Short mmCIF file of C-alpha atoms in Angstrom, two decimals:
data_model
loop_
_atom_site.label_atom_id
_atom_site.label_comp_id
_atom_site.label_asym_id
_atom_site.label_seq_id
_atom_site.Cartn_x
_atom_site.Cartn_y
_atom_site.Cartn_z
CA MET A 386 -0.89 -18.63 0.14
CA ILE A 387 2.32 -17.64 1.93
CA ARG A 388 4.55 -15.06 0.31
CA ALA A 389 8.22 -14.48 0.81
CA LEU A 390 9.36 -11.06 1.96
CA VAL A 391 12.05 -9.37 -0.09
CA VAL A 392 14.52 -7.81 2.33
CA VAL A 393 16.62 -4.95 0.95
CA PRO A 394 18.92 -2.89 3.23
CA GLY A 395 17.58 0.62 3.61
CA TYR A 396 14.04 -0.35 2.73
CA LEU A 397 12.88 -2.05 5.93
CA ARG A 398 10.37 0.66 6.56
CA ILE A 399 6.67 0.18 6.78
CA VAL A 400 4.56 1.77 4.09
CA ALA A 401 0.86 1.65 4.66
CA LEU A 402 -2.05 3.86 3.72
CA LEU A 403 -3.02 5.17 7.10
CA LEU A 404 -5.64 7.59 8.40
CA CYS A 405 -4.83 9.29 11.67
CA VAL A 406 -5.98 12.73 12.83
CA THR A 407 -3.22 14.70 14.55
CA SER A 408 -4.23 17.42 16.97
CA GLY A 409 -2.25 20.22 18.56
CA LEU A 410 -0.11 22.76 16.70
CA SER A 411 2.93 22.15 18.88
CA GLU A 412 2.73 18.41 18.24
CA ALA A 413 2.44 18.95 14.49
CA ALA A 414 5.38 21.33 14.49
CA SER A 415 7.57 18.95 16.46
CA GLN A 416 6.80 16.11 14.06
CA CYS A 417 7.62 18.04 10.88
CA GLN A 418 11.13 17.59 9.55
CA PRO A 419 10.41 17.75 5.80
CA GLN A 420 12.79 16.34 3.21
CA THR A 421 10.57 16.31 0.11
CA GLU A 422 8.15 18.67 -1.63
CA TYR A 423 5.15 16.78 -0.34
CA GLU A 424 6.47 16.72 3.22
CA LYS A 425 7.07 20.50 3.08
CA LEU A 426 3.52 21.00 1.83
CA TYR A 427 2.20 18.71 4.57
CA CYS A 428 3.98 20.79 7.24
CA GLN A 429 2.77 24.02 5.66
CA ILE A 430 -0.84 22.84 5.84
CA LYS A 431 -0.43 21.58 9.41
CA ALA A 432 0.98 24.95 10.43
CA LYS A 433 -2.16 26.62 9.11
CA ASP A 434 -4.59 24.10 10.63
CA ALA A 435 -3.27 21.62 13.18
CA ASN A 436 -6.62 19.78 13.23
CA VAL A 437 -6.77 19.08 9.50
CA ALA A 438 -7.64 15.44 8.74
CA LEU A 439 -4.26 14.16 7.62
CA PRO A 440 -2.17 11.20 8.77
CA SER A 441 0.59 11.78 11.29
CA PHE A 442 3.79 13.08 9.70
CA GLU A 443 5.52 9.73 10.26
CA ASP A 444 2.73 7.80 8.57
CA PHE A 445 2.38 10.35 5.76
CA ARG A 446 6.03 10.12 4.73
CA ARG A 447 5.79 6.33 4.49
CA ASN A 448 3.16 6.50 1.73
CA ASP A 449 3.95 6.37 -1.96
CA PRO A 450 4.12 9.79 -3.73
CA GLN A 451 0.86 9.25 -5.58
CA VAL A 452 -1.01 8.54 -2.36
CA GLN A 453 0.68 11.52 -0.67
CA ALA A 454 -0.57 13.75 -3.48
CA LEU A 455 -4.08 12.33 -3.10
CA LEU A 456 -4.06 12.93 0.65
CA LEU A 457 -2.87 16.53 0.23
CA LYS A 458 -5.18 17.68 -2.57
CA ARG A 459 -8.26 18.43 -0.52
CA PRO A 460 -6.62 20.31 2.40
CA ALA A 461 -4.23 22.11 0.03
CA ALA A 462 -7.15 23.40 -2.04
CA ARG A 463 -8.67 25.01 1.06
CA TRP A 464 -5.59 27.20 1.39
CA GLY A 465 -5.02 27.79 -2.32
CA LEU A 466 -1.84 25.69 -2.32
CA ALA A 467 -0.71 23.77 -5.40
CA VAL A 468 0.09 20.06 -5.15
CA PRO A 469 2.96 19.05 -7.47
CA SER A 470 2.49 16.05 -9.76
CA PRO A 471 3.87 12.83 -8.25
CA LYS A 472 7.45 11.99 -9.13
CA VAL A 473 9.42 8.83 -8.57
CA ALA A 474 12.18 9.52 -6.07
CA PRO A 475 14.10 7.48 -3.51
CA GLU A 476 12.60 7.63 -0.05
CA PRO A 477 14.80 9.40 2.52
CA GLU A 478 16.94 6.94 4.43
CA THR A 479 16.49 6.54 8.14
CA SER A 480 18.59 4.74 10.68
CA ALA A 481 15.58 3.97 12.83
CA ALA A 482 14.47 0.36 12.49
CA PRO A 483 10.82 -0.61 13.04
CA LYS A 484 10.05 -1.51 16.62
CA ALA A 485 9.10 -5.10 17.31
CA PRO A 486 5.86 -5.79 19.17
CA ALA A 487 6.17 -6.15 22.91
CA GLN A 488 7.16 -9.71 23.82
CA VAL A 489 6.92 -10.70 20.16
CA THR A 490 9.92 -11.17 17.92
CA PRO A 491 9.36 -10.96 14.14
CA PRO A 492 11.32 -13.59 12.19
CA ALA A 493 15.00 -12.92 11.59
CA THR A 494 15.08 -15.06 8.45
CA GLU A 495 12.67 -15.34 5.56
CA PRO A 496 11.27 -18.58 4.09
CA PRO A 497 11.93 -19.50 0.42
CA SER A 498 9.63 -18.15 -2.27
CA ARG A 499 6.33 -19.94 -2.48
CA LYS A 500 4.79 -21.45 -5.59
CA SER A 501 1.60 -19.95 -6.97
CA PRO A 502 -1.24 -22.49 -6.54
CA ALA A 503 -3.26 -20.83 -9.30
CA PHE A 504 -0.54 -21.90 -11.76
CA GLY A 505 0.08 -25.43 -10.55
CA ASN A 506 3.38 -26.83 -9.35
CA THR A 507 5.44 -24.82 -11.84
CA GLY A 508 4.48 -21.45 -10.38
CA LEU A 509 5.20 -18.77 -12.97
CA GLY A 510 8.07 -20.73 -14.51
CA GLU A 511 6.26 -21.08 -17.84
CA CYS A 512 5.31 -17.40 -17.98
CA ILE A 513 7.20 -14.63 -19.78
CA LEU A 514 7.39 -10.95 -18.81
CA GLN A 515 7.04 -8.75 -21.89
CA GLY A 516 6.97 -5.08 -20.93
CA ASP A 517 3.64 -4.38 -19.28
CA SER A 518 2.30 -7.87 -20.04
CA ILE A 519 2.86 -11.31 -18.55
CA ARG A 520 2.24 -14.15 -21.00
CA CYS A 521 1.51 -17.61 -19.64
CA PRO A 522 0.31 -20.77 -21.43
CA GLY A 523 -3.33 -20.18 -22.27
CA ARG A 524 -3.60 -16.80 -20.57
CA GLN A 525 -2.21 -13.28 -20.60
CA PHE A 526 -2.09 -10.58 -17.91
CA GLU A 527 -1.92 -6.82 -18.42
CA LEU A 528 -0.52 -4.19 -16.05
CA VAL A 529 -3.26 -2.27 -14.28
CA SER A 530 -3.43 1.53 -14.06
CA ASN A 531 -5.56 3.66 -11.74
CA GLN A 532 -9.05 3.99 -13.20
CA PRO A 533 -11.37 7.01 -13.54
CA ASN A 534 -14.66 6.76 -11.66
CA ARG A 535 -16.64 6.33 -14.87
CA ALA A 536 -14.88 2.98 -15.37
CA LEU A 537 -15.87 1.68 -11.93
CA SER A 538 -18.81 -0.50 -10.99
CA ASP A 539 -21.82 1.18 -9.38
CA SER A 540 -21.67 1.82 -5.63
CA VAL A 541 -18.03 0.78 -5.12
CA LEU A 542 -17.31 4.21 -3.63
CA SER A 543 -20.32 4.06 -1.32
CA GLU A 544 -20.17 3.75 2.46
CA GLU A 545 -21.51 0.20 2.19
CA ASN A 546 -18.41 -1.04 0.35
CA LYS A 547 -15.96 -2.11 3.05
CA LEU A 548 -12.38 -3.32 2.86
CA GLY A 549 -13.39 -6.02 5.32
CA LEU A 550 -10.05 -7.33 6.56
CA PRO A 551 -10.46 -9.67 9.55
CA SER A 552 -8.57 -8.85 12.73
CA PHE A 553 -5.74 -11.21 13.66
CA THR A 554 -6.72 -13.38 16.62
CA GLY A 555 -3.96 -15.99 16.63
CA ASP A 556 -0.61 -16.31 18.38
CA LEU A 557 1.74 -13.47 17.39
CA ASN A 558 4.71 -15.70 18.18
CA ASP A 559 3.57 -18.19 15.55
CA GLU A 560 5.20 -16.68 12.46
CA ALA A 561 3.64 -19.19 10.07
CA SER A 562 0.19 -18.30 11.37
CA VAL A 563 0.86 -14.57 11.06
CA ARG A 564 2.18 -15.00 7.52
CA ARG A 565 -0.87 -17.00 6.46
CA TYR A 566 -3.16 -14.36 7.92
CA LEU A 567 -1.32 -11.48 6.22
CA SER A 568 -1.14 -13.30 2.91
CA THR A 569 -4.91 -13.81 2.91
CA ALA A 570 -5.51 -10.22 4.05
CA TYR A 571 -3.18 -8.90 1.35
CA ASP A 572 -5.05 -10.84 -1.33
CA ARG A 573 -8.27 -9.12 -0.29
CA TYR A 574 -6.56 -5.72 -0.05
CA ILE A 575 -5.38 -6.00 -3.68
CA VAL A 576 -8.82 -7.03 -4.93
CA LYS A 577 -10.52 -4.18 -3.04
CA MET A 578 -8.02 -1.58 -4.27
CA LEU A 579 -8.71 -2.72 -7.83
CA GLU A 580 -12.42 -2.39 -7.09
CA ILE A 581 -12.14 1.35 -6.35
CA GLY A 582 -9.80 2.00 -9.26
CA LEU A 583 -6.53 2.27 -7.33
CA GLY A 584 -4.76 -0.82 -8.63
CA GLY A 585 -1.84 1.40 -9.63
CA ALA A 586 -1.33 2.69 -6.07
CA THR A 587 -1.04 -0.49 -4.01
CA MET A 588 1.65 -1.30 -1.47
CA SER A 589 3.95 -4.29 -1.69
CA PHE A 590 3.43 -7.35 0.47
CA THR A 591 6.62 -6.56 2.38
CA ARG A 592 5.29 -3.14 3.30
CA PHE A 593 1.88 -4.57 4.14
CA TYR A 594 3.56 -7.16 6.38
CA ASN A 595 5.75 -4.61 8.15
CA GLY A 596 2.76 -2.29 8.59
CA PHE A 597 1.01 -5.03 10.54
CA TRP A 598 3.96 -5.42 12.94
CA ARG A 599 4.33 -1.70 13.41
CA HIS A 600 0.70 -1.26 14.38
CA GLN A 601 0.81 -4.35 16.53
CA SER A 602 3.70 -2.83 18.49
CA GLN A 603 1.53 0.24 19.12
CA GLY A 604 -1.52 -1.76 20.18
CA VAL A 605 -3.46 -0.71 17.06
CA ASP A 606 -5.73 -3.12 15.21
CA TYR A 607 -4.27 -3.18 11.71
CA ALA A 608 -7.54 -4.29 10.10
CA GLN A 609 -9.46 -1.40 11.65
CA ARG A 610 -6.81 1.13 10.65
CA MET A 611 -6.82 -0.13 7.08
CA GLU A 612 -10.62 0.05 7.05
CA SER A 613 -10.45 3.73 8.05
CA THR A 614 -7.94 4.40 5.29
CA TYR A 615 -10.09 2.62 2.71
CA HIS A 616 -13.02 4.82 3.70
CA TYR A 617 -10.89 7.94 3.34
CA LEU A 618 -9.58 6.90 -0.08
CA LYS A 619 -13.12 6.25 -1.34
CA GLN A 620 -14.23 9.70 -0.22
CA ASP A 621 -11.37 11.42 -2.03
CA LYS A 622 -11.73 9.23 -5.10
CA LYS A 623 -15.23 10.63 -5.57
CA THR A 624 -13.97 14.15 -6.22
CA LEU A 625 -10.22 14.02 -6.91
CA ALA A 626 -8.60 12.93 -10.15
CA VAL A 627 -5.88 10.29 -9.81
CA LYS A 628 -3.04 9.95 -12.30
CA ALA A 629 -3.26 6.68 -14.23
CA ARG A 630 0.42 5.79 -13.85
CA LEU A 631 2.81 7.06 -11.22
CA HIS A 632 5.88 6.05 -13.21
CA SER A 633 7.01 4.10 -16.26
CA LYS A 634 9.10 1.62 -14.27
CA LEU A 635 8.35 -2.07 -14.86
CA PRO A 636 9.31 -5.28 -13.03
CA ALA A 637 12.77 -6.55 -13.91
CA ASN A 638 11.67 -10.19 -13.90
CA LEU A 639 9.09 -12.60 -12.47
CA ASP A 640 11.18 -13.63 -9.46
CA ASN A 641 9.04 -11.63 -7.03
CA CYS A 642 5.65 -12.18 -8.64
CA SER A 643 2.85 -14.32 -7.26
CA ALA A 644 -0.78 -15.10 -7.97
CA ILE A 645 -3.58 -13.58 -5.93
CA ASN A 646 -5.95 -15.85 -7.81
CA GLY A 647 -6.34 -17.13 -11.35
CA ASP A 648 -7.06 -13.62 -12.63
CA ILE A 649 -4.62 -11.41 -10.70
CA LEU A 650 -0.82 -11.41 -10.38
CA VAL A 651 1.20 -9.07 -8.18
CA CYS A 652 4.90 -8.26 -8.59
CA ASP A 653 7.04 -6.02 -6.39
CA ASP A 654 10.59 -4.93 -5.65
CA VAL A 655 9.77 -3.89 -2.06
CA ALA A 656 9.49 -0.19 -2.94
CA THR A 657 7.10 -0.63 -5.89
CA SER A 658 4.14 -2.91 -6.48
CA TRP A 659 2.65 -3.84 -9.88
CA VAL A 660 -0.74 -5.50 -10.32
CA PHE A 661 -1.49 -7.49 -13.47
CA VAL A 662 -5.03 -8.60 -14.38
CA ARG A 663 -5.94 -11.38 -16.77
CA ALA A 664 -6.91 -10.10 -20.21
CA LYS A 665 -10.41 -11.05 -21.32
#
């Protein structure tokens, strides 16, 4: 399944859930140029303990507010610092464009939207968006929220449960091949985030796609980095409460929705991702 990327000026930034330990107080200080409450709190914690297990400042600021709050809760508690409740706010603009991988040029144009195989040749054309539900002939999908641990299956937060994304081994200059790989990887990412009760805190496909290219340009295996992040999220999910809904915003239409499989639909507007699961 190949998805189209929605390109919106000002939003071509990579948002990925990343785990990266930053060391050195001087390095942490030089990275910190906070513009939001969470970024200020991040810098405050780094100033107290430069070796705290937090993502780099650049990676931290690219996460959604709910994930930022989750990442900050544990280290903030050690210093008696309060973490504000997540709010929906525009991300600070930046003039810096993502770097392209060495000797690899990401596509300048995007292919047309794909049809959803799980719904036949008509895609979602016969479906209707009604608030937090999507109604299709013979089936209905409901918007997913983050789930408390008591609602999860046994052992999903254990060390044995892996994200399990395969590493890309093809030709980076073959855009169709890269897109197929990322589409398949994204499908698994969505399913695994639902598994640990974080279906309401997923990234959009555009951000997932751009995250791959950003890490590729740095020589970092995207699959391994995402595996580390999944491990970190599971550990925090064991002890930290997660808000069910980050915001009340809903998709405007079904134009940017696609099927992960017959039971899961994902919609996004680049900045926000919504996951809908088939009602039983």
